[in-house]
Each structure stands twice: as structure tokens, then as C-alpha cells.
Amino acid sequence: MLIKEKIKQATSLLREFDLDCWLTFARETSINGDPVLPFLVTGDLTWHSSFIVGRDGRTKAIVGRYDKQMVVDTGAYDDVEAFVTGFREPLLAYLKAMNPRTIAVNFSEGSEICDGLTHGMFLTLQKALADIGMADRLVSAERLVSALRERKSAVEIGYMKEAIRHTQEIYAMVGRFIAPGRTEKEIADDMYAEVVRRGLTTAWGRDTCPAVYTGPDTAQAHYNPTGRVVERGHILNMDFGVRVENYCSDMQRTWYILREGETAAPNDVQRGFETLVRSIEAARKAMKPGVPGLDIDAVCRGIVTGAGYEEFPHALGHQVGRFPHDGTALLGPAWEKYAQKPFRLLEPGMVFTIEPRLTVPGKGIATIEEMVVVTETGADWLSTPQTELILIRG
Amino acid sequence: MLIKEKIKQATSLLREFDLDCWLTFARETSINGDPVLPFLVTGDLTWHSSFIVGRDGRTKAIVGRYDKQMVVDTGAYDDVEAFVTGFREPLLAYLKAMNPRTIAVNFSEGSEICDGLTHGMFLTLQKALADIGMADRLVSAERLVSALRERKSAVEIGYMKEAIRHTQEIYAMVGRFIAPGRTEKEIADDMYAEVVRRGLTTAWGRDTCPAVYTGPDTAQAHYNPTGRVVERGHILNMDFGVRVENYCSDMQRTWYILREGETAAPNDVQRGFETLVRSIEAARKAMKPGVPGLDIDAVCRGIVTGAGYEEFPHALGHQVGRFPHDGTALLGPAWEKYAQKPFRLLEPGMVFTIEPRLTVPGKGIATIEEMVVVTETGADWLSTPQTELILIRG
């Protein structure tokens, strides 16, 4: 189903971007898998495998003999050809007959999600194509692969909504797991037990999903829960997501642990939290098709720094899909490591996180990460936004 | 532990292959991971990350800010430098000061396990190095990465022995699961339940591990167990392995389902089975350091075809490690798709499968897959070889 839908989408993208054919070329995919493969085939491939979609909608697969039946079973290819000794002869014969002006392959400097072709495989392909005078027809498939992942279908959005629902339900239980004296690791283990109970898997590696950070002086992000103990007066934040049908959620939430006698968070904590909420809503409202992600990042970043906080050392938001970070267009600043991503324009069907953060000195890090989908006219919430700081009574 | 051991080994390999430095360059490794990364770091990396090992043994990592602590925790790097906006400045400064004649990076046409660098990342690196006049110093790290994976330590061999022990114990239970009228899928599910009961995971994707093929007219290999029913007079074979500490086993075994009144397999089945046993032992005896894998494949293939069977349409054996197919040197014929692999010489510490197959017309496919380790003088069994056809009474 997904494979047929995506191959049909690829055909119309070839026309949109004026490309003649799209070639995915991969081998031993359990070792070096191209991230686009789940859109083309259901299992792992052993030998040099070629999946070719033409502008006219014709589809061809050329794979090793023992991988053939699995590819035939997808029902997505007009022809599946098997080889025993090598891929060159069948691939070159097919391309020679097709004679495409451009052969788009999966490499990209600026977008990791479109960069599944290894350098060795690129060289192998280039040399083979040189034999039929087509080596100079290789071009990057970045725009096609980006659009294929980014313009999500109703079915894909449905899976993500379901992942978000589970994430929010599990977050709603967490108040019970947080208490002074408990460690980050104990809290994370309780949450993970609930993930397992629901028959789900985490959106990223279990070591850092959920990630739990309590108080000041944590590793801040991307680090496993430690033996650090929750204390009264701490801000505690979490980063967590699950997978439904391989589609991910990715959300952060913030709690405050009341000191004895406190009935509300202190002003500095409350002000930090409210700054985040306000900056997220401003970012969402600024989102619509045709706007570069750069501008959305600037709106949110400006509110945070304008309120006197240090700027967050990362992009405001990334796309989500089959990976927690999935897509090219980014709500981010024009930093070297983001290449052209922040300059890409928003399109309907893109699913983004919005995740500013700020430090409340001596208390901890406040973070909120919401998820939104770009529509024809703006951006809608996919998550139910956190608008109140959750207070834990010690 | 593993990381420190492998980085030490890499330093001596730089000297052996006369290379000045080894650079692993990766980003968003949950999307496009380099298969060498578990030897360098314990978790996933988000931004452009560089791991540099010098011939003098100095080690340096340059990673995004939020990935730093995880890399520091390995204790394997003399220095871990973190960046926020981009990798270029710190990487170029380090390489400029080091001034290596050669910078070995992970690409290879002939060996997928050494081909973790994507083409987009290669271009990114090449352009960055051009700015300091070092673009032409990039060379393939294939030999280094191959040796790092192939020359296994006693600890690595120990994990694999443990995986083989479990595999053999589970295979020994299978006689109870096979019976006329049962489906391939039912048998596979019973085996998988035992894998779970032991707290293990399968060596490759659960869909095809175990793989079960009964009778003639199956997909033969790499295909999931089906609703096909075991019948009397069938040959049944399985391909199966588990992981221990991320190191794999990979073994095949063959059964025969007796017809009513039979007390032994018919002559054609028995003769096929014995041909496999004989050809495997001949291959193992021919193995020793300095011999190309090509010769070993020819010894075994010649015995099978000499006995009148069609030749098997795959290599005789591959290396095993952290993946079921792991390593460059291959016991295989000189077919295009195997590139230079069959010409590589055997070395002590390499772990290979030996897995010929043949068809017994009208009955099914007989396969045996054993595992051996190359020693200083020959090759020792790691698995306990199957020397008798296992008979199932219906």
C-alpha cells in the first residue's frame, strides 16, 4: 500500500522537477540501508539492487536472485529482473533502451535524508554508466526524495496522530513517576514500561528515549537518564516519542517540583515557561506555505532573546516522519551545519516540531516541543500544546 | 572496552598499511549510519561528526554540542571538541596542524562493510579539504576497516561461540516442531518463541530468521516462512542465527520427513546430504592464511558439480561478525558482483560460514551452513558440524 502510493507520487514528482528517471541503487541494506528503501521494498536486499521509476510511470527492479520474490510480492513493479553473477548487464541494457536525459540518484550534501547512496556505490554506478556514455546524466534526487517524504498523505498523518496520542497519554501519567529523591533513570524506566505495556516501541534509541533531565547542570540534551536525583526547586524536562506503523512522535514537556511551602512555581520559572509558550504560538502562527523555515526560527528566537534569555543553540524545529528527524526543510538559523535547509519553503503536508528552550539559572532547563502540520493556509496543531507548567508536590 | 580495543588496533593498522590518519565522517547516524561506528562511539550522532585516529595513536573527536558528553564517556579520545554552528572550522584547524599525507575515509566499491561514507558527505568533506589544499589526500580506508572487523579478538570470538551454542541448542529442539501437516510459519514461530524465552534477538530480520523451506518449489532463500505444509518425503531446511553482545551466528541445517514405512532417507536424499558434508570438510581443510577465498570456493563447488549436481548460485561462504554478512574477504567465485572479495587472502581471526547447497529433484533443497575460524595454520570448527541427516518420523 505505502509502496504503491509512494511510487505513484514519485512519478508525478519526476514531472514536477523535470527529471526523466529516479534510480535507487543499494546493496546489503541491513549494513548500509538507504533511508528511502521502505518506500520501495518491504525487506532487506543483499546484492546490488536497482529500483527505477520513469517519468512515464514505468517501474523496474533489478535484484539478486534470492531477493526477487520479496520484490515481486510488493506488486509495485511492472518487471522484476533477477541476476546471479552481476547487475551491470541488466541495468545497462534497461537504461540504454530507456535513454533518459537525467538519472536522479540519492545523494545530497545538504540533506541527510536524501543521501542514502554511499560513495563506493556512486563510483560503481558512475563507472558502469560510463560504458554506455551516460555517466554525466547522474544528478541529485534531493528535491524528489525530499518531497516524497515531506508531503505526507492522510494515512501517514493518521499514524503520526496516533503516535502523538500515545505520547500525550503516557506524559499524562508521568506526574506519578516524578518525586523528590527519585532518579532520572527510575522515571525513564517507569515510562518505558508503559511503552512496552502498550506494545509500542520508542521513536529513537531506548537509551535516550525518554530522555529525562532534572535541575541545573545536566548534559541538557541527547544524553541518557542518569542517577541524578530529583530535588525540590528543580525544573525537570523530558524528550520522548513513540512509533506507530513506523511513524514517529517527538515531544518535550516541562515540570516544576515545588519546594516546601510553595503552591506555585517561582516567578523566574513561571516567566521562562510562559516565554516558551508565547514563542511557540507566535512561530505556529507565522507558518504557512511559501515561507522559508529561517523566518519561523527568527520569530521564535527573537521572542526568547528579547525576553532576556540566551538563544537556544539549535534549530527551532525539524520535520518528523519515519525518523524523528525526517525531511529537508528546517525551521532553523542560517548556520553552516544546516546548509540550505533553512532556506527551503514550507509546503502543505510537512510535519514540524517547534521546540525552543531556555535556561532558568539555578533551577534547570525549560523546554516544550510541540508538533504541527502545514496546511494550505497556515499550520495546525497535531499535539495538544502544553500551556501550563505541571507542578509536582514533593 | 570494545572501542578502546578497536582504536588501539586501528593505530597499528595505520602503520601496517602506511596511512597517516583515519577519519570517520558521519551525520544523523540513526538515518545513515556508518557500519564502523560501534567501534568508535556508543550511541547515535546528530550533526556532522569526525573521529580521527592518527598513526601516532592520537585520537580526536569533533561533534555537535549535545553529542559531546556521550563521546567523552567512551574514554577513548584524547580530545573531544564540540561545535554549535558548523564542523568546518574545528576539523580544518585540526587537520592543518596534523598535516597528514593521507586521510583514509570509509568508502569502497568492492566491500559494503567499508562503505559507510555517503556520497553527499564525501562531497562535503572534499570541498572542505580543498580550502586547505588537502582534497587530494583522501584515500579509501577499505584495508584498514576490513582488518579491523576481520581480525577478531578472543572476546569477539567468545561472543560468537556463545551465539553458536544457543543456535545449536535451539536447532536440537526443532525435531519436536516439525511434523507433516505443520506449516513453515508455525515451525518458525515455535523457534522464535524459544529465541525470546532465552532473552536473545535474531541475527537478521525476524521475518526471515528463522527461514524455513519445505519440499520442492520453495523460494529457496531469503524468503519468509509461508503457509506451505510439511509433507512426508520432503527435505526441509532452515537458516537461522542469533545475536550475543551484537555478534551473530548464521547456520543452516537439513531434515528429512520419512514416508510411511521408510526407516531411512531414500538414496538420492542421502547421497545429496553426504555430498554436502564431504564438500564442507574438504573446504575447511583447504583453508589457511594466505590462500584466496576463490580457491576454497572452487574446492567445494567442484565436489558438488563433480557429483552431478547443478552448482550453487551463490558464494560458498561469507564472514560473520556484528552483521551476518560482515567482512571483505569472501569464499566465492570470481563473479562481477563480488568484485575483488574472492581474491583477498585469508588471515587468522577471520570467521567464515561454509554453506554449499544442492537440489534433490522432487524432494527439496539440502543445505548445511557451518561456521569456522581461520587459525595460524588452518581453520577450526566453531559450530559442531552436522554429519547426519536428521530424520523426522511423521
Tab-separated table of C-alpha atoms in Angstrom, chain B residues 35-324:
chain	number	residue	atom	x	y	z
B	35	PRO	CA	28.706	0.347	9.975
B	36	VAL	CA	32.062	1.067	11.622
B	37	LEU	CA	30.548	3.415	14.228
B	38	PRO	CA	30.017	0.843	17.016
B	39	PHE	CA	33.837	0.572	17.101
B	40	LEU	CA	34.097	4.339	17.696
B	41	VAL	CA	31.146	5.504	19.773
B	42	THR	CA	28.300	4.123	21.898
B	43	GLY	CA	25.263	5.971	20.540
B	44	ASP	CA	23.811	7.921	17.637
B	45	LEU	CA	25.244	11.216	16.394
B	46	THR	CA	23.161	14.087	15.109
B	47	TRP	CA	25.405	16.590	13.364
B	48	HIS	CA	28.488	16.239	11.123
B	49	SER	CA	30.836	14.261	13.354
B	50	SER	CA	34.515	13.476	12.828
B	51	PHE	CA	36.535	10.735	14.520
B	52	ILE	CA	40.222	10.962	13.747
B	53	VAL	CA	42.851	8.366	14.627
B	54	GLY	CA	46.457	9.284	13.865
B	55	ARG	CA	49.358	6.981	13.125
B	56	ASP	CA	50.957	8.238	16.346
B	57	GLY	CA	47.956	6.957	18.308
B	58	ARG	CA	46.434	10.378	18.989
B	59	THR	CA	42.658	10.389	18.864
B	60	LYS	CA	40.306	13.320	18.369
B	61	ALA	CA	36.560	13.643	18.043
B	62	ILE	CA	34.731	16.728	16.760
B	63	VAL	CA	30.966	16.524	17.335
B	64	GLY	CA	27.891	18.661	17.872
B	65	ARG	CA	27.472	20.135	21.328
B	66	TYR	CA	24.694	17.820	22.512
B	67	ASP	CA	26.571	14.696	21.396
B	68	LYS	CA	29.760	15.600	23.276
B	69	GLN	CA	29.165	14.008	26.677
B	70	MET	CA	28.364	10.596	25.183
B	71	VAL	CA	31.646	10.648	23.250
B	72	VAL	CA	33.644	11.866	26.261
B	73	ASP	CA	32.169	8.981	28.273
B	74	THR	CA	33.817	6.393	25.978
B	75	GLY	CA	37.183	7.427	27.451
B	76	ALA	CA	38.714	6.611	24.067
B	77	TYR	CA	39.527	10.114	22.819
B	78	ASP	CA	42.407	12.365	23.831
B	79	ASP	CA	40.215	15.327	22.997
B	80	VAL	CA	36.517	15.819	22.222
B	81	GLU	CA	35.714	19.187	20.701
B	82	ALA	CA	32.117	20.410	20.420
B	83	PHE	CA	30.635	22.868	17.935
B	84	VAL	CA	27.298	24.654	17.646
B	85	THR	CA	27.148	26.142	14.151
B	86	GLY	CA	29.444	24.006	11.992
B	87	PHE	CA	32.185	21.355	11.803
B	88	ARG	CA	34.441	23.013	9.221
B	89	GLU	CA	36.478	25.336	11.380
B	90	PRO	CA	37.475	22.818	14.095
B	91	LEU	CA	38.061	19.967	11.618
B	92	LEU	CA	40.185	22.005	9.208
B	93	ALA	CA	42.213	23.512	12.036
B	94	TYR	CA	42.995	20.059	13.417
B	95	LEU	CA	43.938	18.561	10.043
B	96	LYS	CA	46.030	21.581	9.116
B	97	ALA	CA	48.084	21.180	12.282
B	98	MET	CA	48.353	17.408	11.785
B	99	ASN	CA	49.253	17.734	8.084
B	100	PRO	CA	48.755	14.046	7.189
B	101	ARG	CA	49.976	12.814	3.782
B	102	THR	CA	46.939	10.554	3.526
B	103	ILE	CA	43.455	10.798	5.030
B	104	ALA	CA	41.739	7.423	4.855
B	105	VAL	CA	37.930	7.605	4.771
B	106	ASN	CA	35.253	4.910	4.712
B	107	PHE	CA	34.368	4.272	1.091
B	108	SER	CA	34.827	1.188	-1.014
B	109	GLU	CA	33.428	-0.080	-4.273
B	110	GLY	CA	34.216	-3.683	-3.503
B	111	SER	CA	33.236	-4.012	0.157
B	112	GLU	CA	29.940	-2.755	1.563
B	113	ILE	CA	31.148	-3.105	5.135
B	114	CYS	CA	33.853	-0.472	4.429
B	115	ASP	CA	31.490	1.840	2.520
B	116	GLY	CA	29.758	3.811	5.256
B	117	LEU	CA	30.510	7.291	3.908
B	118	THR	CA	27.633	8.617	1.803
B	119	HIS	CA	28.334	10.360	-1.480
B	120	GLY	CA	26.922	13.647	-0.196
B	121	MET	CA	29.217	13.509	2.835
B	122	PHE	CA	32.188	12.661	0.620
B	123	LEU	CA	31.496	15.775	-1.462
B	124	THR	CA	31.105	17.890	1.685
B	125	LEU	CA	34.455	16.665	3.006
B	126	GLN	CA	36.209	17.033	-0.330
B	127	LYS	CA	35.075	20.669	-0.649
B	128	ALA	CA	36.092	21.484	2.913
B	129	LEU	CA	39.534	19.926	2.436
B	130	ALA	CA	40.012	21.822	-0.824
B	131	ASP	CA	40.058	25.008	1.255
B	132	ILE	CA	43.261	23.853	2.967
B	133	GLY	CA	44.716	22.178	-0.123
B	134	MET	CA	44.193	18.639	1.155
B	135	ALA	CA	41.340	17.355	-1.066
B	136	ASP	CA	43.720	15.087	-2.979
B	137	ARG	CA	44.859	13.356	0.212
B	138	LEU	CA	41.591	11.442	0.598
B	139	VAL	CA	42.046	7.694	0.089
B	140	SER	CA	39.938	4.625	0.780
B	141	ALA	CA	40.185	3.110	4.274
B	142	GLU	CA	38.988	-0.239	2.922
B	143	ARG	CA	42.001	-2.273	4.013
B	144	LEU	CA	42.075	-0.750	7.490
B	145	VAL	CA	38.341	-1.122	8.114
B	146	SER	CA	38.355	-4.667	6.710
B	147	ALA	CA	41.167	-5.758	9.015
B	148	LEU	CA	39.537	-4.051	11.991
B	149	ARG	CA	36.399	-6.158	11.505
B	150	GLU	CA	38.010	-9.333	10.209
B	151	ARG	CA	40.851	-9.922	12.658
B	152	LYS	CA	38.678	-10.822	15.575
B	153	SER	CA	39.828	-10.685	19.171
B	154	ALA	CA	39.341	-13.516	21.659
B	155	VAL	CA	36.491	-11.512	23.186
B	156	GLU	CA	34.690	-11.197	19.847
B	157	ILE	CA	35.166	-14.920	19.084
B	158	GLY	CA	33.840	-15.695	22.556
B	159	TYR	CA	30.563	-13.853	21.866
B	160	MET	CA	30.181	-15.705	18.572
B	161	LYS	CA	30.771	-19.087	20.236
B	162	GLU	CA	28.007	-18.250	22.660
B	163	ALA	CA	25.668	-17.299	19.794
B	164	ILE	CA	26.510	-20.600	18.070
B	165	ARG	CA	25.833	-22.558	21.266
B	166	HIS	CA	22.335	-21.067	21.533
B	167	THR	CA	21.697	-21.677	17.833
B	168	GLN	CA	22.680	-25.323	18.117
B	169	GLU	CA	20.599	-25.844	21.255
B	170	ILE	CA	17.547	-24.344	19.542
B	171	TYR	CA	18.162	-26.412	16.398
B	172	ALA	CA	18.303	-29.505	18.636
B	173	MET	CA	14.743	-28.760	19.817
B	174	VAL	CA	13.338	-28.318	16.330
B	175	GLY	CA	12.633	-32.009	15.738
B	176	ARG	CA	9.648	-31.525	18.050
B	177	PHE	CA	8.276	-28.617	15.984
B	178	ILE	CA	8.476	-30.339	12.566
B	179	ALA	CA	5.666	-32.711	11.599
B	180	PRO	CA	3.648	-33.474	8.495
B	181	GLY	CA	0.771	-31.013	8.215
B	182	ARG	CA	2.511	-28.179	10.044
B	183	THR	CA	3.345	-25.011	8.111
B	184	GLU	CA	6.727	-23.368	7.661
B	185	LYS	CA	5.351	-20.396	9.569
B	186	GLU	CA	4.230	-22.468	12.571
B	187	ILE	CA	7.677	-24.051	12.838
B	188	ALA	CA	9.384	-20.661	12.576
B	189	ASP	CA	7.090	-19.182	15.248
B	190	ASP	CA	7.933	-22.027	17.655
B	191	MET	CA	11.646	-21.373	17.148
B	192	TYR	CA	11.217	-17.643	17.571
B	193	ALA	CA	9.369	-18.203	20.857
B	194	GLU	CA	12.461	-20.056	22.097
B	195	VAL	CA	14.700	-17.144	20.995
B	196	VAL	CA	12.537	-14.783	23.048
B	197	ARG	CA	12.438	-17.176	26.016
B	198	ARG	CA	16.245	-17.049	26.099
B	199	GLY	CA	16.230	-13.236	26.041
B	200	LEU	CA	18.000	-13.195	22.674
B	201	THR	CA	17.347	-11.455	19.349
B	202	THR	CA	17.651	-12.931	15.870
B	203	ALA	CA	20.824	-12.380	13.841
B	204	TRP	CA	18.901	-10.748	10.999
B	205	GLY	CA	15.318	-9.540	10.387
B	206	ARG	CA	12.725	-11.586	12.261
B	207	ASP	CA	10.674	-12.024	9.038
B	208	THR	CA	13.299	-14.343	7.558
B	209	CYS	CA	15.046	-15.546	10.728
B	210	PRO	CA	14.480	-18.419	11.055
B	211	ALA	CA	13.859	-19.070	7.373
B	212	VAL	CA	12.104	-22.411	6.799
B	213	TYR	CA	11.792	-24.139	3.413
B	214	THR	CA	9.985	-27.443	2.999
B	215	GLY	CA	9.855	-29.556	-0.135
B	216	PRO	CA	10.498	-28.675	-3.772
B	217	ASP	CA	9.342	-25.391	-5.346
B	218	THR	CA	10.154	-23.002	-2.484
B	219	ALA	CA	11.627	-19.502	-2.879
B	220	GLN	CA	14.884	-21.261	-1.849
B	221	ALA	CA	16.451	-18.494	0.232
B	222	HIS	CA	15.947	-15.012	1.799
B	223	TYR	CA	12.167	-15.521	1.924
B	224	ASN	CA	9.809	-15.564	4.828
B	225	PRO	CA	8.252	-18.803	6.088
B	226	THR	CA	4.946	-19.392	4.296
B	227	GLY	CA	1.755	-21.392	4.820
B	228	ARG	CA	3.329	-24.244	2.817
B	229	VAL	CA	2.730	-27.504	4.637
B	230	VAL	CA	5.344	-30.109	5.581
B	231	GLU	CA	4.705	-33.391	3.773
B	232	ARG	CA	6.197	-36.850	4.072
B	233	GLY	CA	9.021	-37.286	1.593
B	234	HIS	CA	10.062	-33.616	1.872
B	235	ILE	CA	13.504	-32.295	2.564
B	236	LEU	CA	13.179	-29.363	4.975
B	237	ASN	CA	15.936	-26.826	5.582
B	238	MET	CA	16.369	-23.839	7.811
B	239	ASP	CA	18.607	-20.789	8.003
B	240	PHE	CA	18.876	-19.238	11.451
B	241	GLY	CA	21.111	-17.312	13.818
B	242	VAL	CA	21.043	-15.232	16.989
B	243	ARG	CA	22.996	-12.327	18.468
B	244	VAL	CA	25.065	-12.269	21.649
B	245	GLU	CA	26.508	-8.858	22.572
B	246	ASN	CA	25.692	-7.856	18.974
B	247	TYR	CA	27.806	-10.656	17.470
B	248	CYS	CA	25.964	-13.083	15.192
B	249	SER	CA	25.711	-16.750	14.366
B	250	ASP	CA	24.478	-17.915	10.945
B	251	MET	CA	23.807	-21.623	10.401
B	252	GLN	CA	21.708	-23.893	8.186
B	253	ARG	CA	20.518	-27.422	8.878
B	254	THR	CA	18.633	-30.091	6.883
B	255	TRP	CA	15.917	-32.573	7.889
B	256	TYR	CA	14.105	-35.327	6.017
B	257	ILE	CA	10.479	-36.308	6.736
B	258	LEU	CA	10.128	-40.085	6.416
B	259	ARG	CA	7.344	-41.553	4.312
B	260	GLU	CA	5.196	-44.255	5.877
B	261	GLY	CA	7.220	-47.422	6.039
B	262	GLU	CA	10.582	-45.657	5.498
B	263	THR	CA	13.221	-46.066	8.179
B	264	ALA	CA	15.918	-44.140	6.330
B	265	ALA	CA	16.051	-41.406	3.735
B	266	PRO	CA	15.935	-42.556	0.117
B	267	ASN	CA	19.260	-42.921	-1.680
B	268	ASP	CA	19.029	-39.642	-3.629
B	269	VAL	CA	18.423	-37.629	-0.463
B	270	GLN	CA	21.148	-39.439	1.462
B	271	ARG	CA	23.623	-39.021	-1.382
B	272	GLY	CA	22.877	-35.293	-1.654
B	273	PHE	CA	23.343	-34.804	2.071
B	274	GLU	CA	26.608	-36.727	2.157
B	275	THR	CA	27.932	-34.738	-0.790
B	276	LEU	CA	27.403	-31.554	1.220
B	277	VAL	CA	29.136	-32.964	4.306
B	278	ARG	CA	32.109	-34.105	2.252
B	279	SER	CA	32.407	-30.836	0.338
B	280	ILE	CA	32.294	-28.773	3.557
B	281	GLU	CA	35.040	-30.792	5.215
B	282	ALA	CA	37.206	-30.512	2.086
B	283	ALA	CA	36.704	-26.734	2.067
B	284	ARG	CA	37.598	-26.395	5.747
B	285	LYS	CA	40.754	-28.471	5.259
B	286	ALA	CA	41.841	-26.258	2.355
B	287	MET	CA	41.519	-23.087	4.429
B	288	LYS	CA	44.614	-21.430	5.879
B	289	PRO	CA	46.180	-17.963	5.985
B	290	GLY	CA	47.481	-16.736	2.635
B	291	VAL	CA	45.037	-18.671	0.445
B	292	PRO	CA	42.480	-16.656	-1.576
B	293	GLY	CA	38.817	-17.386	-0.849
B	294	LEU	CA	38.384	-18.160	-4.543
B	295	ASP	CA	40.333	-21.402	-4.128
B	296	ILE	CA	38.210	-22.576	-1.206
B	297	ASP	CA	35.013	-21.911	-3.123
B	298	ALA	CA	36.388	-23.876	-6.089
B	299	VAL	CA	37.258	-26.905	-3.938
B	300	CYS	CA	33.726	-27.180	-2.592
B	301	ARG	CA	31.931	-26.196	-5.804
B	302	GLY	CA	33.948	-28.786	-7.707
B	303	ILE	CA	32.887	-31.588	-5.361
B	304	VAL	CA	29.207	-30.633	-5.714
B	305	THR	CA	29.264	-30.348	-9.513
B	306	GLY	CA	31.565	-33.372	-9.780
B	307	ALA	CA	28.860	-35.403	-8.041
B	308	GLY	CA	26.471	-34.357	-10.810
B	309	TYR	CA	24.594	-31.514	-9.109
B	310	GLU	CA	23.988	-28.061	-10.518
B	311	GLU	CA	26.360	-25.514	-8.985
B	312	PHE	CA	25.010	-23.367	-6.151
B	313	PRO	CA	24.142	-19.815	-7.359
B	314	HIS	CA	25.967	-18.002	-4.557
B	315	ALA	CA	29.331	-17.790	-2.813
B	316	LEU	CA	30.390	-20.746	-0.665
B	317	GLY	CA	30.841	-18.661	2.452
B	318	HIS	CA	30.976	-15.173	3.912
B	319	GLN	CA	32.441	-13.715	7.062
B	320	VAL	CA	30.282	-13.200	10.126
B	321	GLY	CA	30.588	-10.595	12.871
B	322	ARG	CA	28.339	-7.769	14.001
B	323	PHE	CA	26.293	-8.454	10.878
B	324	PRO	CA	25.524	-11.889	9.448
